C-alpha atoms as a printed R data frame, in Angstrom:
    type eleno elety resid chain resno      x       y       z
1   ATOM     1    CA   UNK     A     1  0.000   0.000   0.000
2   ATOM     2    CA   UNK     A     2  1.337   3.407  -0.916
3   ATOM     3    CA   UNK     A     3  2.367   5.493   2.067
4   ATOM     4    CA   UNK     A     4  0.813   8.879   2.674
5   ATOM     5    CA   UNK     A     5  3.143  11.820   3.153
6   ATOM     6    CA   UNK     A     6  2.337  11.871   6.883
7   ATOM     7    CA   UNK     A     7  2.965   8.155   7.439
8   ATOM     8    CA   UNK     A     8  6.190   8.342   5.417
9   ATOM     9    CA   UNK     A     9  7.529  11.171   7.554
10  ATOM    10    CA   UNK     A    10  6.521   9.392  10.736
11  ATOM    11    CA   UNK     A    11  8.336   6.208   9.776
12  ATOM    12    CA   UNK     A    12 11.366   8.187   8.581
13  ATOM    13    CA   UNK     A    13 11.583  10.097  11.842
14  ATOM    14    CA   UNK     A    14 11.276   6.874  13.811
15  ATOM    15    CA   UNK     A    15 14.151   5.386  11.851
16  ATOM    16    CA   UNK     A    16 16.629   8.210  12.204
17  ATOM    17    CA   UNK     A    17 15.504   9.848  15.406
18  ATOM    18    CA   UNK     A    18 15.219  13.226  13.736
19  ATOM    19    CA   UNK     A    19 13.365  15.052  10.995
20  ATOM    20    CA   UNK     A    20 14.414  13.950   7.527
21  ATOM    21    CA   UNK     A    21 13.487  17.111   5.687
22  ATOM    22    CA   UNK     A    22 16.511  18.626   3.905
23  ATOM    23    CA   UNK     A    23 17.721  21.715   5.708
24  ATOM    24    CA   UNK     A    24 16.016  20.792   8.966
25  ATOM    25    CA   UNK     A    25 19.181  19.269  10.384
26  ATOM    26    CA   UNK     A    26 21.875  21.187   8.584
27  ATOM    27    CA   UNK     A    27 25.218  19.464   8.569
28  ATOM    28    CA   UNK     A    28 23.904  15.949   9.035
29  ATOM    29    CA   UNK     A    29 24.290  14.356   5.598
30  ATOM    30    CA   UNK     A    30 26.197  11.087   5.253
31  ATOM    31    CA   UNK     A    31 28.750  10.306   2.559
32  ATOM    32    CA   UNK     A    32 28.516   6.537   2.161
33  ATOM    33    CA   UNK     A    33 31.798   5.918   0.361
34  ATOM    34    CA   UNK     A    34 35.182   7.566   0.978
35  ATOM    35    CA   UNK     A    35 38.752   6.234   0.987
36  ATOM    36    CA   UNK     A    36 41.445   7.675   3.238
37  ATOM    37    CA   UNK     A    37 45.150   6.960   3.439
38  ATOM    38    CA   UNK     A    38 48.318   8.464   4.831
39  ATOM    39    CA   UNK     A    39 51.789   9.101   3.420
40  ATOM    40    CA   UNK     A    40 53.154   7.591   6.657
41  ATOM    41    CA   UNK     A    41 54.006   4.214   5.152
42  ATOM    42    CA   UNK     A    42 56.370   3.455   8.013
43  ATOM    43    CA   UNK     A    43 53.544   3.300  10.537
44  ATOM    44    CA   UNK     A    44 51.013   1.996   7.995
45  ATOM    45    CA   UNK     A    45 52.890  -0.176   5.469
46  ATOM    46    CA   UNK     A    46 51.457  -0.740   2.036
47  ATOM    47    CA   UNK     A    47 50.375  -4.236   1.048
48  ATOM    48    CA   UNK     A    48 52.555  -6.449  -1.066
49  ATOM    49    CA   UNK     A    49 52.465  -5.345  -4.686
50  ATOM    50    CA   UNK     A    50 51.861  -1.651  -3.933
51  ATOM    51    CA   UNK     A    51 54.429   1.150  -3.956
52  ATOM    52    CA   UNK     A    52 54.347   4.750  -2.751
53  ATOM    53    CA   UNK     A    53 54.189   5.816  -6.397
54  ATOM    54    CA   UNK     A    54 50.812   4.053  -6.646
55  ATOM    55    CA   UNK     A    55 49.256   6.397  -4.096
56  ATOM    56    CA   UNK     A    56 47.335   8.994  -6.073
57  ATOM    57    CA   UNK     A    57 46.983  11.513  -4.560
58  ATOM    58    CA   UNK     A    58 49.947  10.920  -2.254
59  ATOM    59    CA   UNK     A    59 47.791  11.672   0.787
60  ATOM    60    CA   UNK     A    60 44.084  11.797   1.623
61  ATOM    61    CA   UNK     A    61 43.606  12.006   5.350
62  ATOM    62    CA   UNK     A    62 40.388  12.744   7.269
63  ATOM    63    CA   UNK     A    63 41.468  16.360   7.640
64  ATOM    64    CA   UNK     A    64 41.831  16.679   3.872
65  ATOM    65    CA   UNK     A    65 38.421  15.053   3.430
66  ATOM    66    CA   UNK     A    66 36.729  17.398   5.913
67  ATOM    67    CA   UNK     A    67 37.832  20.404   3.891
68  ATOM    68    CA   UNK     A    68 35.638  19.127   1.047
69  ATOM    69    CA   UNK     A    69 32.667  17.588   2.844
70  ATOM    70    CA   UNK     A    70 31.944  19.842   5.825
71  ATOM    71    CA   UNK     A    71 31.106  22.943   3.737
72  ATOM    72    CA   UNK     A    72 28.448  20.818   2.014
73  ATOM    73    CA   UNK     A    73 26.807  19.743   5.267
74  ATOM    74    CA   UNK     A    74 28.273  16.233   5.423
75  ATOM    75    CA   UNK     A    75 29.082  15.312   9.014
76  ATOM    76    CA   UNK     A    76 29.333  11.521   8.879
77  ATOM    77    CA   UNK     A    77 31.228   9.285   6.481
78  ATOM    78    CA   UNK     A    78 31.504   5.603   5.666
79  ATOM    79    CA   UNK     A    79 35.184   4.771   5.192
80  ATOM    80    CA   UNK     A    80 35.951   2.089   2.625
81  ATOM    81    CA   UNK     A    81 39.182   0.205   3.199
82  ATOM    82    CA   UNK     A    82 41.707   1.308   0.586
83  ATOM    83    CA   UNK     A    83 43.236  -1.338  -1.653
84  ATOM    84    CA   UNK     A    84 46.734  -0.025  -0.904
85  ATOM    85    CA   UNK     A    85 46.453  -1.738   2.495
86  ATOM    86    CA   UNK     A    86 44.461  -4.817   1.417
87  ATOM    87    CA   UNK     A    87 43.421  -6.778   4.537
88  ATOM    88    CA   UNK     A    88 45.376  -4.631   6.988
89  ATOM    89    CA   UNK     A    89 42.548  -2.363   8.134
90  ATOM    90    CA   UNK     A    90 44.688  -0.592  10.760
91  ATOM    91    CA   UNK     A    91 44.631   2.929   9.323
92  ATOM    92    CA   UNK     A    92 40.882   2.920   8.764
93  ATOM    93    CA   UNK     A    93 40.247   1.584  12.280
94  ATOM    94    CA   UNK     A    94 42.597   4.132  13.826
95  ATOM    95    CA   UNK     A    95 40.810   6.975  12.032
96  ATOM    96    CA   UNK     A    96 37.450   5.650  13.211
97  ATOM    97    CA   UNK     A    97 38.740   5.627  16.772
98  ATOM    98    CA   UNK     A    98 40.283   9.092  16.439
99  ATOM    99    CA   UNK     A    99 36.971  10.584  15.254
100 ATOM   100    CA   UNK     A   100 34.254   8.918  17.350
101 ATOM   101    CA   UNK     A   101 30.771   9.178  15.901
102 ATOM   102    CA   UNK     A   102 32.014  10.504  12.564
103 ATOM   103    CA   UNK     A   103 33.067   7.357  10.734
104 ATOM   104    CA   UNK     A   104 31.671   3.924  10.063
105 ATOM   105    CA   UNK     A   105 33.819   1.432   8.180
106 ATOM   106    CA   UNK     A   106 33.795  -1.171   5.429
107 ATOM   107    CA   UNK     A   107 36.739  -3.535   5.803
108 ATOM   108    CA   UNK     A   108 38.515  -5.999   3.552
109 ATOM   109    CA   UNK     A   109 39.132  -9.532   4.782
110 ATOM   110    CA   UNK     A   110 40.562 -12.660   3.197
111 ATOM   111    CA   UNK     A   111 37.432 -14.737   2.813
112 ATOM   112    CA   UNK     A   112 39.538 -17.843   2.239
113 ATOM   113    CA   UNK     A   113 41.371 -17.588   5.547
114 ATOM   114    CA   UNK     A   114 40.530 -20.271   8.103
115 ATOM   115    CA   UNK     A   115 39.585 -17.698  10.735
116 ATOM   116    CA   UNK     A   116 37.466 -15.433   8.494
117 ATOM   117    CA   UNK     A   117 34.375 -15.664  10.724
118 ATOM   118    CA   UNK     A   118 36.390 -14.745  13.813
119 ATOM   119    CA   UNK     A   119 38.082 -11.903  11.938
120 ATOM   120    CA   UNK     A   120 34.725 -10.534  10.818
121 ATOM   121    CA   UNK     A   121 33.408 -10.673  14.384
122 ATOM   122    CA   UNK     A   122 36.461  -8.877  15.716
123 ATOM   123    CA   UNK     A   123 36.153  -6.083  13.152
124 ATOM   124    CA   UNK     A   124 32.437  -5.636  13.789
125 ATOM   125    CA   UNK     A   125 33.181  -5.173  17.492
126 ATOM   126    CA   UNK     A   126 35.480  -2.318  16.453
127 ATOM   127    CA   UNK     A   127 32.772  -0.505  14.503
128 ATOM   128    CA   UNK     A   128 33.007  -2.073  11.039
129 ATOM   129    CA   UNK     A   129 29.579  -2.459   9.431
130 ATOM   130    CA   UNK     A   130 30.437  -3.826   6.004
131 ATOM   131    CA   UNK     A   131 32.881  -6.017   4.110
132 ATOM   132    CA   UNK     A   132 34.031  -5.212   0.592
133 ATOM   133    CA   UNK     A   133 34.284  -8.000  -1.933
134 ATOM   134    CA   UNK     A   134 35.964  -7.527  -5.294
135 ATOM   135    CA   UNK     A   135 36.968 -10.156  -7.859
136 ATOM   136    CA   UNK     A   136 40.052  -8.170  -8.830
137 ATOM   137    CA   UNK     A   137 41.750 -10.066 -11.624
138 ATOM   138    CA   UNK     A   138 39.802 -13.252 -10.936
139 ATOM   139    CA   UNK     A   139 38.438 -14.570 -14.241
140 ATOM   140    CA   UNK     A   140 36.302 -17.377 -12.837
141 ATOM   141    CA   UNK     A   141 33.651 -15.228 -11.216
142 ATOM   142    CA   UNK     A   142 31.435 -18.186 -10.409
143 ATOM   143    CA   UNK     A   143 34.198 -19.927  -8.466
144 ATOM   144    CA   UNK     A   144 35.031 -16.663  -6.684
145 ATOM   145    CA   UNK     A   145 31.497 -15.955  -5.493
146 ATOM   146    CA   UNK     A   146 30.707 -19.624  -4.921
147 ATOM   147    CA   UNK     A   147 33.723 -20.435  -2.757
148 ATOM   148    CA   UNK     A   148 33.286 -21.902   0.753
149 ATOM   149    CA   UNK     A   149 34.983 -18.836   2.224
150 ATOM   150    CA   UNK     A   150 32.523 -16.523   0.522
151 ATOM   151    CA   UNK     A   151 29.664 -18.580   1.934
152 ATOM   152    CA   UNK     A   152 31.122 -18.134   5.418
153 ATOM   153    CA   UNK     A   153 31.458 -14.388   4.895
154 ATOM   154    CA   UNK     A   154 27.863 -13.992   3.714
155 ATOM   155    CA   UNK     A   155 26.459 -16.157   6.519
156 ATOM   156    CA   UNK     A   156 28.485 -14.372   9.191
157 ATOM   157    CA   UNK     A   157 27.470 -10.959   7.839
158 ATOM   158    CA   UNK     A   158 23.809 -11.964   8.066
159 ATOM   159    CA   UNK     A   159 24.255 -13.265  11.600
160 ATOM   160    CA   UNK     A   160 25.916 -10.026  12.743
161 ATOM   161    CA   UNK     A   161 23.534  -7.766  10.778
162 ATOM   162    CA   UNK     A   162 26.272  -6.137   8.728
163 ATOM   163    CA   UNK     A   163 26.629  -5.814   4.964
164 ATOM   164    CA   UNK     A   164 28.508  -7.384   2.084
165 ATOM   165    CA   UNK     A   165 29.602  -4.624  -0.312
166 ATOM   166    CA   UNK     A   166 30.418  -5.809  -3.853
167 ATOM   167    CA   UNK     A   167 32.649  -3.722  -6.092
168 ATOM   168    CA   UNK     A   168 31.777  -5.356  -9.400
169 ATOM   169    CA   UNK     A   169 31.223  -4.760 -13.078
170 ATOM   170    CA   UNK     A   170 27.883  -5.338 -14.824
171 ATOM   171    CA   UNK     A   171 28.889  -8.809 -16.004
172 ATOM   172    CA   UNK     A   172 28.860 -10.025 -12.401
173 ATOM   173    CA   UNK     A   173 25.275  -8.925 -11.704
174 ATOM   174    CA   UNK     A   174 23.621 -12.262 -12.651
175 ATOM   175    CA   UNK     A   175 25.917 -14.111 -10.248
176 ATOM   176    CA   UNK     A   176 25.294 -11.560  -7.519
177 ATOM   177    CA   UNK     A   177 21.582 -12.047  -8.072
178 ATOM   178    CA   UNK     A   178 22.055 -15.765  -7.326
179 ATOM   179    CA   UNK     A   179 24.030 -14.999  -4.173
180 ATOM   180    CA   UNK     A   180 21.205 -12.760  -2.984
181 ATOM   181    CA   UNK     A   181 18.800 -15.654  -3.604
182 ATOM   182    CA   UNK     A   182 20.966 -18.075  -1.623
183 ATOM   183    CA   UNK     A   183 21.563 -15.650   1.259
184 ATOM   184    CA   UNK     A   184 18.342 -13.614   1.546
185 ATOM   185    CA   UNK     A   185 19.136 -12.522   5.115
186 ATOM   186    CA   UNK     A   186 22.432 -10.893   4.118
187 ATOM   187    CA   UNK     A   187 22.394  -7.141   3.629
188 ATOM   188    CA   UNK     A   188 24.093  -6.221   0.337
189 ATOM   189    CA   UNK     A   189 25.267  -2.777  -0.813
190 ATOM   190    CA   UNK     A   190 26.285  -2.546  -4.476
191 ATOM   191    CA   UNK     A   191 28.976   0.063  -5.082
192 ATOM   192    CA   UNK     A   192 28.712   2.697  -7.824
193 ATOM   193    CA   UNK     A   193 25.653   1.285  -9.654
194 ATOM   194    CA   UNK     A   194 27.798  -1.827 -10.379
195 ATOM   195    CA   UNK     A   195 29.907   0.527 -12.541
196 ATOM   196    CA   UNK     A   196 27.195   0.880 -15.158
197 ATOM   197    CA   UNK     A   197 28.379   3.366 -17.760
198 ATOM   198    CA   UNK     A   198 32.021   3.308 -16.754
199 ATOM   199    CA   UNK     A   199 33.329   1.662 -19.924
200 ATOM   200    CA   UNK     A   200 30.777   3.256 -22.258
201 ATOM   201    CA   UNK     A   201 27.015   3.736 -22.455
202 ATOM   202    CA   UNK     A   202 25.243   1.269 -20.179
203 ATOM   203    CA   UNK     A   203 23.482  -1.473 -22.110
204 ATOM   204    CA   UNK     A   204 19.762  -1.910 -21.386
205 ATOM   205    CA   UNK     A   205 20.288  -5.514 -20.320
206 ATOM   206    CA   UNK     A   206 22.978  -4.404 -17.860
207 ATOM   207    CA   UNK     A   207 20.664  -1.810 -16.347
208 ATOM   208    CA   UNK     A   208 17.972  -4.470 -16.014
209 ATOM   209    CA   UNK     A   209 20.512  -6.728 -14.328
210 ATOM   210    CA   UNK     A   210 20.990  -4.108 -11.627
211 ATOM   211    CA   UNK     A   211 17.284  -3.337 -11.288
212 ATOM   212    CA   UNK     A   212 16.507  -7.043 -10.969
213 ATOM   213    CA   UNK     A   213 18.333  -7.044  -7.633
214 ATOM   214    CA   UNK     A   214 15.545  -4.887  -6.212
215 ATOM   215    CA   UNK     A   215 13.463  -8.039  -5.653
216 ATOM   216    CA   UNK     A   216 15.848  -8.914  -2.820
217 ATOM   217    CA   UNK     A   217 14.606  -6.937   0.161
218 ATOM   218    CA   UNK     A   218 18.022  -6.454   1.769
219 ATOM   219    CA   UNK     A   219 19.889  -5.264  -1.319
220 ATOM   220    CA   UNK     A   220 20.897  -1.602  -1.651
221 ATOM   221    CA   UNK     A   221 22.628   0.530  -4.284
222 ATOM   222    CA   UNK     A   222 25.109   3.374  -3.952
223 ATOM   223    CA   UNK     A   223 24.413   6.329  -6.227
224 ATOM   224    CA   UNK     A   224 28.038   7.306  -6.429
225 ATOM   225    CA   UNK     A   225 31.221   7.873  -8.437
226 ATOM   226    CA   UNK     A   226 29.552  10.310 -10.836
227 ATOM   227    CA   UNK     A   227 32.975  11.464 -12.014
228 ATOM   228    CA   UNK     A   228 33.568   8.014 -13.541
229 ATOM   229    CA   UNK     A   229 30.171   7.167 -15.033
230 ATOM   230    CA   UNK     A   230 28.148   8.308 -18.026
231 ATOM   231    CA   UNK     A   231 29.419  11.525 -19.577
232 ATOM   232    CA   UNK     A   232 31.851  11.925 -16.641
233 ATOM   233    CA   UNK     A   233 31.226  15.648 -16.627
234 ATOM   234    CA   UNK     A   234 29.689  17.936 -13.987
235 ATOM   235    CA   UNK     A   235 26.904  18.659 -13.195
236 ATOM   236    CA   UNK     A   236 26.267  14.971 -14.065
237 ATOM   237    CA   UNK     A   237 22.662  15.533 -15.144
238 ATOM   238    CA   UNK     A   238 22.988  12.662 -17.597
239 ATOM   239    CA   UNK     A   239 22.987  10.344 -14.557
240 ATOM   240    CA   UNK     A   240 19.421  11.420 -13.766
241 ATOM   241    CA   UNK     A   241 17.602   8.715 -15.769
242 ATOM   242    CA   UNK     A   242 19.596   5.915 -14.115
243 ATOM   243    CA   UNK     A   243 19.081   7.398 -10.665
244 ATOM   244    CA   UNK     A   244 15.361   7.615 -11.385
245 ATOM   245    CA   UNK     A   245 15.203   3.973 -12.493
246 ATOM   246    CA   UNK     A   246 17.084   2.832  -9.405
247 ATOM   247    CA   UNK     A   247 14.868   4.969  -7.155
248 ATOM   248    CA   UNK     A   248 11.751   3.526  -8.774
249 ATOM   249    CA   UNK     A   249 12.968  -0.073  -8.449
250 ATOM   250    CA   UNK     A   250 14.552  -0.055  -4.990
251 ATOM   251    CA   UNK     A   251 12.774   2.849  -3.345
252 ATOM   252    CA   UNK     A   252 14.763   5.667  -1.731
253 ATOM   253    CA   UNK     A   253 15.098   3.622   1.487
254 ATOM   254    CA   UNK     A   254 17.566   1.340  -0.336
255 ATOM   255    CA   UNK     A   255 19.555   3.951  -2.267
256 ATOM   256    CA   UNK     A   256 22.395   5.956  -0.730
257 ATOM   257    CA   UNK     A   257 24.469   8.786  -2.153
258 ATOM   258    CA   UNK     A   258 28.262   8.682  -1.911
259 ATOM   259    CA   UNK     A   259 31.103  10.708  -3.358
260 ATOM   260    CA   UNK     A   260 33.899   8.127  -3.777
261 ATOM   261    CA   UNK     A   261 36.478  10.641  -2.587
262 ATOM   262    CA   UNK     A   262 39.258  11.412  -3.163
263 ATOM   263    CA   UNK     A   263 38.657  10.423  -6.786
264 ATOM   264    CA   UNK     A   264 35.597  12.685  -6.941
265 ATOM   265    CA   UNK     A   265 37.766  15.745  -6.208
266 ATOM   266    CA   UNK     A   266 40.462  15.148  -8.831
267 ATOM   267    CA   UNK     A   267 40.965  16.019 -12.495
268 ATOM   268    CA   UNK     A   268 38.580  18.975 -12.568
269 ATOM   269    CA   UNK     A   269 35.804  17.316 -10.549
270 ATOM   270    CA   UNK     A   270 34.679  18.539  -7.141
271 ATOM   271    CA   UNK     A   271 32.666  17.519  -4.105
272 ATOM   272    CA   UNK     A   272 29.946  20.116  -4.488
273 ATOM   273    CA   UNK     A   273 28.705  18.864  -7.846
274 ATOM   274    CA   UNK     A   274 28.482  15.300  -6.554
275 ATOM   275    CA   UNK     A   275 26.192  15.969  -3.598
276 ATOM   276    CA   UNK     A   276 24.352  18.768  -5.414
277 ATOM   277    CA   UNK     A   277 23.088  16.333  -8.064
278 ATOM   278    CA   UNK     A   278 20.946  14.582  -5.457
279 ATOM   279    CA   UNK     A   279 20.362  17.505  -3.094
280 ATOM   280    CA   UNK     A   280 19.566  20.284  -5.562
281 ATOM   281    CA   UNK     A   281 19.269  19.261  -9.186
282 ATOM   282    CA   UNK     A   282 16.966  16.274  -9.740
283 ATOM   283    CA   UNK     A   283 13.444  17.648  -9.554
284 ATOM   284    CA   UNK     A   284 11.860  14.188  -9.671
285 ATOM   285    CA   UNK     A   285 13.191  13.500  -6.161
286 ATOM   286    CA   UNK     A   286 10.957  14.614  -3.303
287 ATOM   287    CA   UNK     A   287 12.373  16.146  -0.136
288 ATOM   288    CA   UNK     A   288 11.776  12.872   1.699
289 ATOM   289    CA   UNK     A   289 13.502  10.842  -1.000
290 ATOM   290    CA   UNK     A   290 16.523  13.129  -0.958
291 ATOM   291    CA   UNK     A   291 16.725  12.760   2.805
292 ATOM   292    CA   UNK     A   292 16.751   8.969   2.579
293 ATOM   293    CA   UNK     A   293 19.413   9.002  -0.119
294 ATOM   294    CA   UNK     A   294 21.577  11.604   1.628
295 ATOM   295    CA   UNK     A   295 21.241  10.277   5.154
296 ATOM   296    CA   UNK     A   296 18.531   7.800   6.105
297 ATOM   297    CA   UNK     A   297 19.624   4.771   4.081
298 ATOM   298    CA   UNK     A   298 23.307   4.986   4.994
299 ATOM   299    CA   UNK     A   299 22.406   5.637   8.623
300 ATOM   300    CA   UNK     A   300 20.226   2.522   8.708
301 ATOM   301    CA   UNK     A   301 22.831   0.318   7.041
302 ATOM   302    CA   UNK     A   302 26.160   1.612   8.337
303 ATOM   303    CA   UNK     A   303 25.490   3.452  11.605
304 ATOM   304    CA   UNK     A   304 23.095   1.052  13.322
305 ATOM   305    CA   UNK     A   305 24.013  -1.475  16.017
306 ATOM   306    CA   UNK     A   306 25.320  -4.872  14.988
307 ATOM   307    CA   UNK     A   307 24.582  -8.222  16.656
308 ATOM   308    CA   UNK     A   308 27.800  -8.543  18.674
């Protein structure tokens, strides 16, 4: 049954503990996807296979991030473990501890390790609320997603009420759809629209592959990385039709905006145009829908209590 405006606002307020109308709680937006790292590679060594020359930009610390996000009213951020560190989540965890209440975290673990369930539990106790999975250079995507270790990760995430966060390309969507069927209790957050439109115009069947995931009640989508998708040019209005389709399929309660900093603030792109697309420029989004996408959904998924 379609919600009335009054019932929608009541349920929204109950979820977040505050009014969801844009502007009513200035400075309370959530950026659901940011990477941070430090040039201090002595204290925080890079993972095998990475060199200092790979770090672009050389530094992106929380202080550098705040200079971009705070002027736009973003006060909380979901940190995504940076690939430079692989499964050593130390820097992300230290930044979460140094800024209490500001950061949530999405970690990387080795799903094939014998102690993966214990590792996941330990990280959740330290504030982690999601676990990134990425096939990398793996060519056998079915074997990757269907491995025993992946099964353990998905089951443990469901048990602890935290999320699995796939960084994938469109060709992996059918397999992800199967995983969501097999693990319906696992919360899933798909990064960057599954990179639709990154390598060229998104094919209709690829878009449908993403929208098909909406039938899984615990699957969410990040509306993010505008600098890398579609026309790749601010103000990113060409992303509007895809955002509308995702909103229509998933509902705003399962869509969350994110910048993907620092990459969103490089090469002529900036933070303002990323958040402004959702906040100011898409007239088909209601005030309530904007509030879910800019705060409510990420708050529900990444800033709620876990079962630990």
